[in-house]
Short mmCIF file of C-alpha atoms in Angstrom, two decimals:
data_model
loop_
_atom_site.label_atom_id
_atom_site.label_comp_id
_atom_site.label_asym_id
_atom_site.label_seq_id
_atom_site.Cartn_x
_atom_site.Cartn_y
_atom_site.Cartn_z
CA MET A 189 139.20 50.10 69.08
CA GLU A 190 135.69 50.72 67.62
CA LEU A 191 134.61 52.41 70.88
CA ALA A 192 137.45 54.57 70.62
CA ILE A 193 136.60 55.47 67.06
CA THR A 194 132.83 56.10 68.26
CA ALA A 195 134.04 58.25 71.26
CA ALA A 196 136.43 60.19 68.97
CA LEU A 197 133.61 60.73 66.15
CA PHE A 198 131.01 61.91 68.89
CA PHE A 199 133.59 64.52 70.39
CA CYS A 200 134.39 65.82 66.94
CA ILE A 201 130.71 66.15 66.30
CA LEU A 202 130.27 67.76 69.62
CA LEU A 203 133.07 70.22 69.04
CA GLY A 204 131.85 70.89 65.51
CA GLY A 205 128.43 71.76 67.11
CA LEU A 206 130.11 73.94 69.48
CA PHE A 207 131.91 75.68 66.84
CA LEU A 208 129.26 76.18 64.58
CA THR A 209 126.85 77.66 67.33
CA SER A 210 129.70 79.88 68.72
CA TRP A 211 130.22 81.09 65.07
CA LYS A 212 126.52 81.85 64.49
CA ILE A 213 126.43 83.76 67.74
CA HIS A 214 129.31 85.76 66.99
CA GLN A 215 127.86 86.67 63.66
CA LYS A 216 124.57 87.70 65.15
CA ARG A 217 126.35 89.63 68.02
CA ARG A 218 128.25 91.87 65.73
CA THR A 219 125.39 94.41 64.91
CA LEU A 220 122.98 93.57 67.94
CA PRO A 221 122.83 95.86 71.21
CA PRO A 222 125.47 95.07 73.72
CA GLY A 223 125.17 92.51 76.49
CA PRO A 224 126.84 89.59 78.36
CA ILE A 225 128.84 87.42 76.31
CA PRO A 226 126.81 84.19 75.66
CA LEU A 227 128.09 80.52 75.85
CA PRO A 228 126.98 77.88 73.13
CA PHE A 229 123.66 76.46 73.89
CA LEU A 230 123.38 78.17 77.30
CA GLY A 231 123.32 81.49 76.09
CA THR A 232 123.64 84.15 79.08
CA LEU A 233 121.47 82.00 81.37
CA ARG A 234 124.63 81.97 83.65
CA THR A 235 124.24 85.72 84.34
CA ILE A 236 120.51 85.73 84.84
CA LYS A 237 118.93 85.00 88.18
CA PRO A 238 115.41 83.61 87.17
CA ASP A 239 113.76 84.78 90.47
CA LEU A 240 112.58 88.32 89.61
CA LEU A 241 113.86 88.19 86.22
CA TYR A 242 113.23 92.00 85.54
CA ASN A 243 115.50 92.91 88.38
CA THR A 244 118.47 91.12 86.86
CA TYR A 245 117.41 92.90 83.31
CA LEU A 246 117.43 96.48 85.30
CA GLN A 247 120.91 95.56 86.49
CA LEU A 248 122.05 94.83 82.87
CA SER A 249 120.79 97.96 81.58
CA GLU A 250 122.76 99.96 84.01
CA LYS A 251 125.88 98.15 82.93
CA TYR A 252 125.18 98.08 79.23
CA GLY A 253 122.73 100.88 78.49
CA PRO A 254 118.92 101.17 77.71
CA VAL A 255 119.11 98.64 74.91
CA VAL A 256 120.58 95.34 75.90
CA THR A 257 120.91 91.80 74.40
CA VAL A 258 120.62 88.70 76.47
CA TRP A 259 120.59 85.12 74.79
CA MET A 260 118.22 82.29 75.64
CA GLY A 261 120.37 79.40 73.99
CA SER A 262 121.42 80.59 70.71
CA GLU A 263 118.58 82.99 70.38
CA PRO A 264 118.98 86.69 70.97
CA VAL A 265 116.29 88.79 73.12
CA VAL A 266 116.63 92.55 73.23
CA LEU A 267 115.54 94.35 76.39
CA LEU A 268 114.21 97.93 76.25
CA CYS A 269 114.71 99.90 79.46
CA GLY A 270 113.71 103.29 80.38
CA TYR A 271 110.61 105.58 79.35
CA ASP A 272 112.63 107.32 76.35
CA THR A 273 113.60 103.91 74.81
CA VAL A 274 110.31 102.18 75.47
CA LYS A 275 108.22 105.01 74.13
CA ASP A 276 110.71 105.34 71.09
CA ALA A 277 109.89 101.53 70.41
CA LEU A 278 106.46 101.13 71.03
CA VAL A 279 105.00 104.55 70.01
CA ASN A 280 107.44 106.02 67.38
CA HIS A 281 108.22 102.60 65.91
CA ALA A 282 105.02 101.00 66.74
CA GLU A 283 104.99 98.97 63.44
CA GLU A 284 108.41 97.48 63.43
CA PHE A 285 108.20 96.71 67.30
CA GLY A 286 104.56 95.39 67.00
CA GLY A 287 104.78 91.69 66.45
CA ARG A 288 104.18 89.14 69.11
CA ALA A 289 107.00 86.78 69.95
CA VAL A 290 106.39 83.05 70.37
CA VAL A 291 105.39 82.33 74.05
CA SER A 292 105.90 78.54 74.45
CA SER A 293 103.39 78.21 77.22
CA ASP A 294 100.62 79.97 75.11
CA ILE A 295 101.31 77.77 72.31
CA LYS A 296 101.04 74.80 74.53
CA VAL A 297 97.78 76.08 76.01
CA THR A 298 95.98 77.94 73.28
CA GLY A 299 97.99 77.50 70.04
CA SER A 300 98.68 81.44 69.97
CA THR A 301 95.38 81.69 68.27
CA GLY A 302 93.60 84.33 70.54
CA ILE A 303 94.03 87.99 71.13
CA ILE A 304 97.24 88.29 73.05
CA SER A 305 99.98 86.17 71.30
CA SER A 306 98.64 86.06 67.81
CA ASN A 307 99.96 87.99 64.74
CA GLY A 308 98.99 89.39 61.43
CA ALA A 309 95.65 90.16 60.00
CA GLU A 310 93.70 87.71 61.96
CA TRP A 311 95.05 89.23 65.28
CA GLN A 312 94.26 92.60 64.11
CA ALA A 313 90.60 91.69 63.40
CA ARG A 314 90.19 89.99 66.68
CA ARG A 315 91.58 92.78 68.47
CA ARG A 316 89.39 95.23 66.84
CA PHE A 317 86.26 92.92 67.58
CA THR A 318 87.28 92.50 71.32
CA ILE A 319 87.65 96.31 71.73
CA THR A 320 84.35 96.98 69.91
CA THR A 321 82.56 94.18 71.76
CA LEU A 322 83.56 95.55 75.19
CA ARG A 323 82.26 99.07 74.24
CA ASN A 324 79.05 97.60 73.09
CA PHE A 325 78.65 96.08 76.50
CA GLY A 326 79.23 99.52 78.06
CA MET A 327 82.91 99.76 78.63
CA GLY A 328 83.06 103.09 80.33
CA LYS A 329 79.16 103.50 80.00
CA ARG A 330 76.38 103.16 82.40
CA SER A 331 75.37 99.63 81.70
CA MET A 332 78.78 98.57 82.83
CA ASP A 333 78.32 100.42 85.78
CA GLU A 334 75.31 98.20 86.61
CA ARG A 335 77.20 95.11 86.21
CA VAL A 336 80.03 96.27 88.57
CA GLN A 337 77.39 97.76 90.93
CA LEU A 338 75.52 94.34 91.12
CA GLU A 339 78.90 92.46 92.10
CA ALA A 340 79.75 95.43 94.47
CA HIS A 341 76.24 95.03 96.50
CA LYS A 342 77.20 91.13 96.60
CA LEU A 343 80.65 91.90 97.82
CA ILE A 344 79.52 94.34 100.38
CA GLN A 345 77.19 91.74 101.82
CA VAL A 346 79.76 89.04 102.08
CA ILE A 347 82.20 91.54 103.95
CA LYS A 348 79.37 92.58 106.20
CA ASP A 349 79.18 89.06 107.24
CA THR A 350 82.51 89.14 108.72
CA ASP A 351 81.12 91.42 111.49
CA GLY A 352 84.32 93.40 111.70
CA LYS A 353 86.36 90.34 112.41
CA ALA A 354 89.69 89.79 110.54
CA PHE A 355 89.48 88.19 107.23
CA ASN A 356 91.51 87.54 104.04
CA PRO A 357 89.54 89.60 101.19
CA MET A 358 91.39 87.86 98.35
CA LYS A 359 88.94 85.06 97.25
CA GLN A 360 85.95 87.47 97.54
CA LEU A 361 87.55 90.28 95.63
CA GLN A 362 88.63 87.64 92.89
CA SER A 363 85.00 86.23 92.75
CA SER A 364 83.65 89.67 92.23
CA VAL A 365 85.94 90.77 89.41
CA ALA A 366 85.64 87.24 87.79
CA ASN A 367 81.79 87.65 87.92
CA VAL A 368 82.02 91.16 86.05
CA ILE A 369 84.10 89.38 83.20
CA PHE A 370 81.80 86.37 83.41
CA LEU A 371 78.78 88.48 82.88
CA VAL A 372 80.40 90.11 79.73
CA VAL A 373 81.84 86.80 78.17
CA PHE A 374 79.35 84.26 79.29
CA GLY A 375 76.16 86.32 80.05
CA GLU A 376 76.03 84.81 83.66
CA ARG A 377 77.52 85.13 87.17
CA PHE A 378 78.51 82.44 89.77
CA ASP A 379 77.74 82.10 93.64
CA TYR A 380 80.87 82.91 95.48
CA LYS A 381 80.73 79.14 96.62
CA ASP A 382 80.19 77.55 93.37
CA GLN A 383 82.87 74.72 92.82
CA ASP A 384 83.28 75.74 89.21
CA LEU A 385 84.21 79.26 90.04
CA LEU A 386 86.48 78.32 92.84
CA GLN A 387 88.47 75.92 90.54
CA LEU A 388 88.38 78.58 87.58
CA LEU A 389 89.92 80.93 90.15
CA HIS A 390 92.54 78.47 91.24
CA ILE A 391 93.57 77.78 87.72
CA VAL A 392 93.94 81.47 86.77
CA ASP A 393 96.10 81.95 89.99
CA GLN A 394 98.35 79.09 89.38
CA HIS A 395 98.69 79.97 85.52
CA MET A 396 99.71 83.60 86.33
CA LEU A 397 102.28 82.61 89.32
CA PHE A 398 103.57 79.98 86.83
CA LEU A 399 104.21 82.69 84.16
CA ARG A 400 105.86 84.88 86.69
CA SER A 401 107.92 82.20 88.33
CA SER A 402 111.52 81.34 87.66
CA VAL A 403 110.20 77.83 86.27
CA GLY A 404 107.73 79.62 83.87
CA GLN A 405 110.38 82.12 82.74
CA LEU A 406 112.74 79.02 82.10
CA TYR A 407 109.95 77.15 80.27
CA ASN A 408 109.27 80.06 77.82
CA SER A 409 113.16 80.22 77.25
CA ILE A 410 114.03 76.79 76.63
CA PRO A 411 110.63 74.85 76.17
CA THR A 412 112.40 71.79 74.18
CA ILE A 413 114.57 70.97 77.25
CA MET A 414 111.99 71.86 79.80
CA ASP A 415 109.36 69.48 78.24
CA TYR A 416 111.83 66.38 79.37
CA LEU A 417 112.26 67.76 82.78
CA PRO A 418 110.20 67.00 85.97
CA GLY A 419 108.56 70.05 87.48
CA PRO A 420 105.29 72.14 88.23
CA HIS A 421 105.09 73.17 84.82
CA HIS A 422 103.56 69.93 83.68
CA ARG A 423 100.89 70.07 86.14
CA ILE A 424 100.01 73.73 85.87
CA LEU A 425 99.88 73.29 81.86
CA LYS A 426 97.47 70.38 82.21
CA GLU A 427 95.37 72.04 84.79
CA SER A 428 94.78 74.79 82.17
CA GLN A 429 93.08 72.21 80.04
CA PHE A 430 90.09 72.36 82.57
CA LEU A 431 89.67 76.09 81.79
CA ARG A 432 89.75 75.20 78.06
CA ASP A 433 87.20 72.52 78.39
CA PHE A 434 84.96 74.56 80.63
CA ILE A 435 85.13 77.55 77.96
CA GLN A 436 84.34 75.01 75.21
CA LYS A 437 81.22 73.80 76.98
CA LYS A 438 79.90 77.41 77.44
CA ILE A 439 80.44 77.95 73.68
CA ASP A 440 78.61 74.65 72.68
CA SER A 441 75.81 75.73 74.97
CA HIS A 442 75.51 79.07 73.50
CA ARG A 443 75.52 77.63 69.86
CA LEU A 444 72.28 75.84 70.85
CA THR A 445 70.50 78.95 71.96
CA LEU A 446 72.11 81.80 69.83
CA ASP A 447 69.72 84.28 68.73
CA THR A 448 71.35 86.74 66.32
CA GLU A 449 68.63 89.46 66.89
CA PHE A 450 69.42 89.60 70.69
CA PRO A 451 73.15 88.58 71.29
CA ARG A 452 73.76 88.13 74.88
CA ASP A 453 77.61 88.39 75.48
CA PHE A 454 80.95 88.11 73.92
CA ILE A 455 80.68 84.51 72.93
CA ASP A 456 77.41 85.32 71.06
CA PHE A 457 78.92 88.07 69.03
CA PHE A 458 81.87 85.83 68.24
CA LEU A 459 79.61 83.17 66.92
CA MET A 460 77.92 85.46 64.70
CA LYS A 461 81.20 86.27 63.04
CA GLU A 462 81.98 82.62 63.02
CA ASN A 463 78.69 82.00 61.24
CA LYS A 464 79.38 84.33 58.55
CA LYS A 465 82.75 82.64 58.11
CA GLU A 466 84.72 85.98 58.75
CA PHE A 467 88.39 85.76 58.59
CA GLY A 468 90.12 84.91 61.67
CA PHE A 469 86.88 83.67 63.63
CA LYS A 470 86.90 80.12 64.22
CA ASN A 471 86.09 77.89 67.23
CA GLU A 472 89.71 77.48 68.14
CA ASN A 473 90.24 81.31 68.07
CA LEU A 474 87.14 81.83 70.47
CA VAL A 475 88.34 79.49 72.96
CA ALA A 476 91.76 80.91 73.04
CA SER A 477 90.40 84.49 73.14
CA VAL A 478 88.10 83.70 76.10
CA PHE A 479 91.02 81.91 77.87
CA ASP A 480 93.09 85.08 77.03
CA ILE A 481 90.38 87.51 78.61
CA LEU A 482 90.01 85.42 81.75
CA ILE A 483 93.82 84.85 82.32
CA ALA A 484 94.58 88.57 81.67
CA GLY A 485 91.59 90.22 83.20
CA ILE A 486 90.94 88.55 86.52
CA GLU A 487 94.06 88.10 88.51
CA THR A 488 95.73 91.36 87.54
CA THR A 489 92.43 93.56 88.14
CA ALA A 490 91.66 91.65 91.70
CA GLY A 491 95.29 92.04 92.49
CA SER A 492 95.34 95.81 92.01
CA ILE A 493 92.25 95.96 94.11
CA LEU A 494 93.59 93.85 96.89
CA TYR A 495 96.89 95.92 96.73
CA SER A 496 94.74 99.18 97.03
CA LEU A 497 93.05 97.74 100.33
CA LEU A 498 96.77 97.24 101.54
CA VAL A 499 97.67 100.74 100.78
CA MET A 500 94.38 102.04 102.83
CA VAL A 501 95.41 100.02 105.77
CA LYS A 502 99.03 101.28 105.52
CA TYR A 503 98.19 104.79 105.05
CA PRO A 504 94.84 105.75 107.16
CA HIS A 505 95.00 109.34 106.12
CA ILE A 506 95.05 108.48 102.52
CA GLN A 507 91.98 106.25 103.18
CA ALA A 508 90.26 109.13 105.12
CA ARG A 509 90.78 111.78 102.32
CA LEU A 510 89.54 109.35 99.66
CA GLN A 511 86.26 108.71 101.87
CA GLN A 512 85.85 112.61 102.25
CA GLU A 513 86.11 112.96 98.53
CA ILE A 514 83.70 110.02 97.96
CA ASP A 515 81.28 111.67 100.64
CA GLU A 516 81.49 115.12 98.88
CA VAL A 517 80.90 113.71 95.36
CA VAL A 518 78.87 110.70 95.59
CA GLY A 519 77.15 111.06 98.99
CA PRO A 520 76.49 108.34 101.61
CA THR A 521 73.76 106.38 100.07
CA ARG A 522 73.98 106.54 96.03
CA PRO A 523 76.28 103.96 94.57
CA PRO A 524 79.27 105.33 92.90
CA SER A 525 79.25 105.43 89.07
CA ILE A 526 81.80 105.88 86.27
CA ASP A 527 80.50 109.33 85.65
CA ASP A 528 81.81 110.42 89.11
CA ARG A 529 85.57 109.67 88.06
CA VAL A 530 86.07 113.05 86.51
CA LYS A 531 85.09 114.85 89.66
CA MET A 532 87.24 112.82 92.09
CA LEU A 533 90.82 114.12 91.40
CA TYR A 534 92.57 112.59 94.53
CA THR A 535 90.90 109.19 94.12
CA ASN A 536 92.15 109.17 90.48
CA ALA A 537 95.70 110.18 91.80
CA VAL A 538 95.64 107.54 94.57
CA ILE A 539 94.64 104.69 91.89
CA PHE A 540 97.08 105.70 89.30
CA GLU A 541 99.92 105.64 91.90
CA ILE A 542 98.81 102.25 93.05
CA GLN A 543 98.92 101.13 89.51
CA ARG A 544 102.45 102.80 89.23
CA PHE A 545 103.84 101.54 92.35
CA LEU A 546 102.43 97.92 92.25
CA ASP A 547 103.84 97.61 88.75
CA ILE A 548 101.61 94.59 88.14
CA ALA A 549 103.11 93.70 84.87
CA PRO A 550 106.93 94.67 85.29
CA MET A 551 107.88 93.06 81.72
CA ALA A 552 105.53 93.19 78.86
CA VAL A 553 104.53 90.09 77.01
CA PRO A 554 107.57 89.66 74.35
CA HIS A 555 107.23 91.39 71.26
CA SER A 556 108.82 90.43 67.84
CA MET A 557 110.31 92.61 65.32
CA THR A 558 108.08 92.53 62.14
CA ARG A 559 110.96 93.78 59.88
CA ASP A 560 114.80 94.47 60.00
CA THR A 561 115.11 97.88 61.80
CA GLU A 562 117.89 100.20 62.78
CA PHE A 563 117.32 101.19 66.48
CA TYR A 564 119.80 103.29 68.60
CA GLY A 565 122.65 102.61 66.06
CA TYR A 566 122.18 98.92 66.25
CA HIS A 567 120.53 96.34 63.63
CA ILE A 568 117.78 94.31 65.17
CA PRO A 569 116.62 91.62 62.83
CA LYS A 570 113.15 90.70 61.75
CA GLY A 571 111.73 88.10 64.24
CA THR A 572 114.04 88.94 66.96
CA LYS A 573 112.34 88.67 70.53
CA VAL A 574 112.15 92.00 72.28
CA ILE A 575 110.87 92.71 75.84
CA PRO A 576 109.96 96.13 76.88
CA ILE A 577 110.70 96.33 80.87
CA LEU A 578 107.71 98.45 81.99
CA SER A 579 108.98 98.51 85.37
CA SER A 580 111.78 100.71 84.19
CA VAL A 581 109.37 103.03 82.87
CA LEU A 582 107.10 103.17 85.85
CA HIS A 583 110.20 103.86 88.06
CA ASP A 584 112.57 105.83 85.65
CA ARG A 585 114.14 108.32 87.86
CA LYS A 586 114.19 110.79 84.98
CA GLN A 587 110.48 110.99 84.86
CA TRP A 588 109.32 110.31 88.65
CA GLU A 589 110.33 112.21 91.66
CA ASN A 590 111.28 109.58 94.00
CA PRO A 591 109.89 106.74 92.22
CA ASP A 592 110.59 104.12 95.05
CA GLU A 593 108.20 105.88 97.21
CA PHE A 594 104.34 105.75 97.26
CA ASN A 595 103.31 109.22 96.63
CA PRO A 596 99.88 110.06 95.00
CA ALA A 597 101.25 113.69 94.22
CA HIS A 598 103.06 112.12 91.25
CA PHE A 599 99.67 112.47 89.52
CA LEU A 600 98.84 115.98 90.89
CA ASP A 601 100.27 119.34 89.73
CA GLU A 602 101.04 122.26 92.20
CA LYS A 603 97.23 123.30 92.09
CA GLY A 604 96.01 119.89 92.91
CA ALA A 605 94.72 119.08 89.49
CA LEU A 606 94.99 115.79 87.85
CA LYS A 607 97.89 115.16 85.62
CA ASN A 608 98.66 112.11 83.48
CA PRO A 609 102.54 111.96 82.91
CA ALA A 610 103.48 110.09 79.61
CA ALA A 611 105.63 107.65 81.52
CA PHE A 612 102.43 106.13 83.11
CA MET A 613 102.50 102.82 81.07
CA PRO A 614 100.82 100.25 83.32
CA PHE A 615 99.03 98.68 80.42
CA SER A 616 102.08 98.93 77.99
CA ALA A 617 101.67 101.14 74.72
CA GLY A 618 101.53 101.26 71.08
CA LYS A 619 99.90 98.40 69.05
CA ARG A 620 99.96 95.88 71.86
CA LEU A 621 98.43 98.22 74.25
CA CYS A 622 96.03 95.96 76.58
CA PRO A 623 92.65 95.98 74.81
CA GLY A 624 91.00 95.54 78.16
CA GLN A 625 92.55 98.40 80.15
CA GLY A 626 89.15 100.49 80.01
CA LEU A 627 87.36 97.68 81.70
CA ALA A 628 90.30 97.01 84.37
CA ARG A 629 90.47 100.84 85.18
CA MET A 630 86.56 100.94 85.60
CA GLU A 631 86.38 97.89 87.84
CA ILE A 632 89.25 99.30 90.08
CA PHE A 633 87.70 102.55 90.30
CA LEU A 634 84.18 101.33 91.10
CA PHE A 635 85.09 98.48 93.59
CA LEU A 636 87.40 100.72 95.44
CA THR A 637 85.16 103.65 95.91
CA PHE A 638 82.17 101.30 96.71
CA LEU A 639 84.07 99.52 99.38
CA LEU A 640 85.44 102.89 101.04
CA GLN A 641 81.85 104.32 100.87
CA MET A 642 80.55 101.40 102.94
CA PHE A 643 83.64 100.36 105.13
CA THR A 644 86.87 101.61 106.81
CA PHE A 645 89.46 99.05 106.46
CA ARG A 646 91.84 98.57 109.50
CA SER A 647 95.06 96.74 109.72
CA VAL A 648 95.37 93.64 112.18
CA VAL A 649 99.09 94.58 112.49
CA ASP A 650 100.93 97.64 113.13
CA PRO A 651 100.59 99.69 109.83
CA ALA A 652 104.19 100.77 110.19
CA SER A 653 105.28 97.02 109.92
CA ILE A 654 103.58 96.87 106.44
CA ASP A 655 106.31 97.21 103.79
CA LEU A 656 104.57 97.74 100.46
CA ALA A 657 107.58 97.09 98.38
CA VAL A 658 108.17 93.73 99.95
CA LEU A 659 104.66 92.80 99.54
CA ARG A 660 104.77 93.91 95.95
CA ARG A 661 107.49 91.41 95.43
CA ALA A 662 105.63 88.65 97.34
CA PHE A 663 102.48 89.27 95.19
CA ARG A 664 104.52 88.58 92.05
CA ILE A 665 106.14 85.27 93.43
CA THR A 666 103.57 83.72 95.54
CA GLY A 667 100.38 85.88 95.35
CA LEU A 668 99.19 88.50 97.69
CA SER A 669 97.62 87.30 101.02
CA PHE A 670 96.88 89.27 104.19
CA GLN A 671 94.07 89.81 106.65
CA LEU A 672 92.37 93.10 107.57
CA ARG A 673 89.04 94.22 109.33
CA ALA A 674 86.29 96.09 107.60
CA VAL A 675 84.41 98.30 109.80
CA PRO A 676 81.08 99.56 108.63
CA ARG A 677 80.90 103.35 108.37
CA GLN A 678 77.91 105.13 109.82
CA ILE A 679 75.58 105.94 106.92
CA THR A 680 72.24 107.52 107.10
CA GLN A 681 70.11 105.64 104.71
CA ALA A 682 67.83 107.86 102.37
#
């Protein structure tokens, strides 16, 4: 009898919970943008395919319009699709859409105290500091040229050692890009065979793949449940602690050798702020900020350069035209500099098209509404998570001619002059525009032009068999890995 009463009581509690959850969701849905009907506790997870989540979101946009609501459990998430919608939100309503939503994996690793996932006055202070410090180190200036050129020379020698044989350039490119960032952040570089470097690159790779994976997306959607379930997320989040510990050791070493008259790097400048007890500049903020810079800066930039080489071997005529422009503007012996960029219109167009087509971050890091807002006729409450689908902007058929085809002419007018379409948003837009975009663009330009000045890259398979769209998808799921040959160009030394 008691067992029957207990079972009945449990059933009533469960039924009541389902009713209450359903009622709350119904009340919220009344004014939110349209979308699939959610179920209690599960939300709309049944309609979402975790693999390549943004594709599912694009399909929902085709059905429900440019502003869509999906549900992660009982919490709504508003999706923004298409150039007009994303621009209206991030640029015209920058303040309202300028918050950062809770990202559970980031809280687990950094406590959301860095420059990507934090909010408020502290975040604004650290963001301004980061942009200013990068500029102090020559972002877009000759001193940064020298840092990239140093690494380019190291990279060139490593590639020369392949002696024209097939090799996978991934680790070499990652090491070079990482060393540029390490010089800015730590004031030092690492040998390509250094075990710490290799371990750091592994962790960065695994962390980024986790964030893009179905497991990572599920973790950030339902962390309370995922914490109790087995899976790779436990290992990857634990491995990230190695990177945090490495950063902390570098900070501790910098504290012992800090000279405020001659700051060496990002850490030194931050410590000077900390010593003055400035608002938002504490040790945990420094660890998290450096973590953010490494995670956001290494894999994406190295991946863009790697994909650029894939484009070169796929389209030898594009590679030849780039080399012709390099020869005309730079010459055969002088290393390329950032000053050359304004004269190299076709090179810029190719790089922009690579960034557009690769679409390396198809979904922006989730935003959060800073206040109740009326948008497109719907009421979006303060605190609602919002995800701008950047892929829908970079492949918007209203903005690009044949967006699914790789074509540098997307960035050239009828006279061959460079143009910069408003829908070109590879680094997002508005208040959350990537603070490191200048450094990333510089690295991509300098590394690619330096490599093409010295080598002609050849595919080890039939170029016609290379499907850039398929490999783009592979890059997001498992990372991009392929082999090519680097044939030294005939260069007359001065």
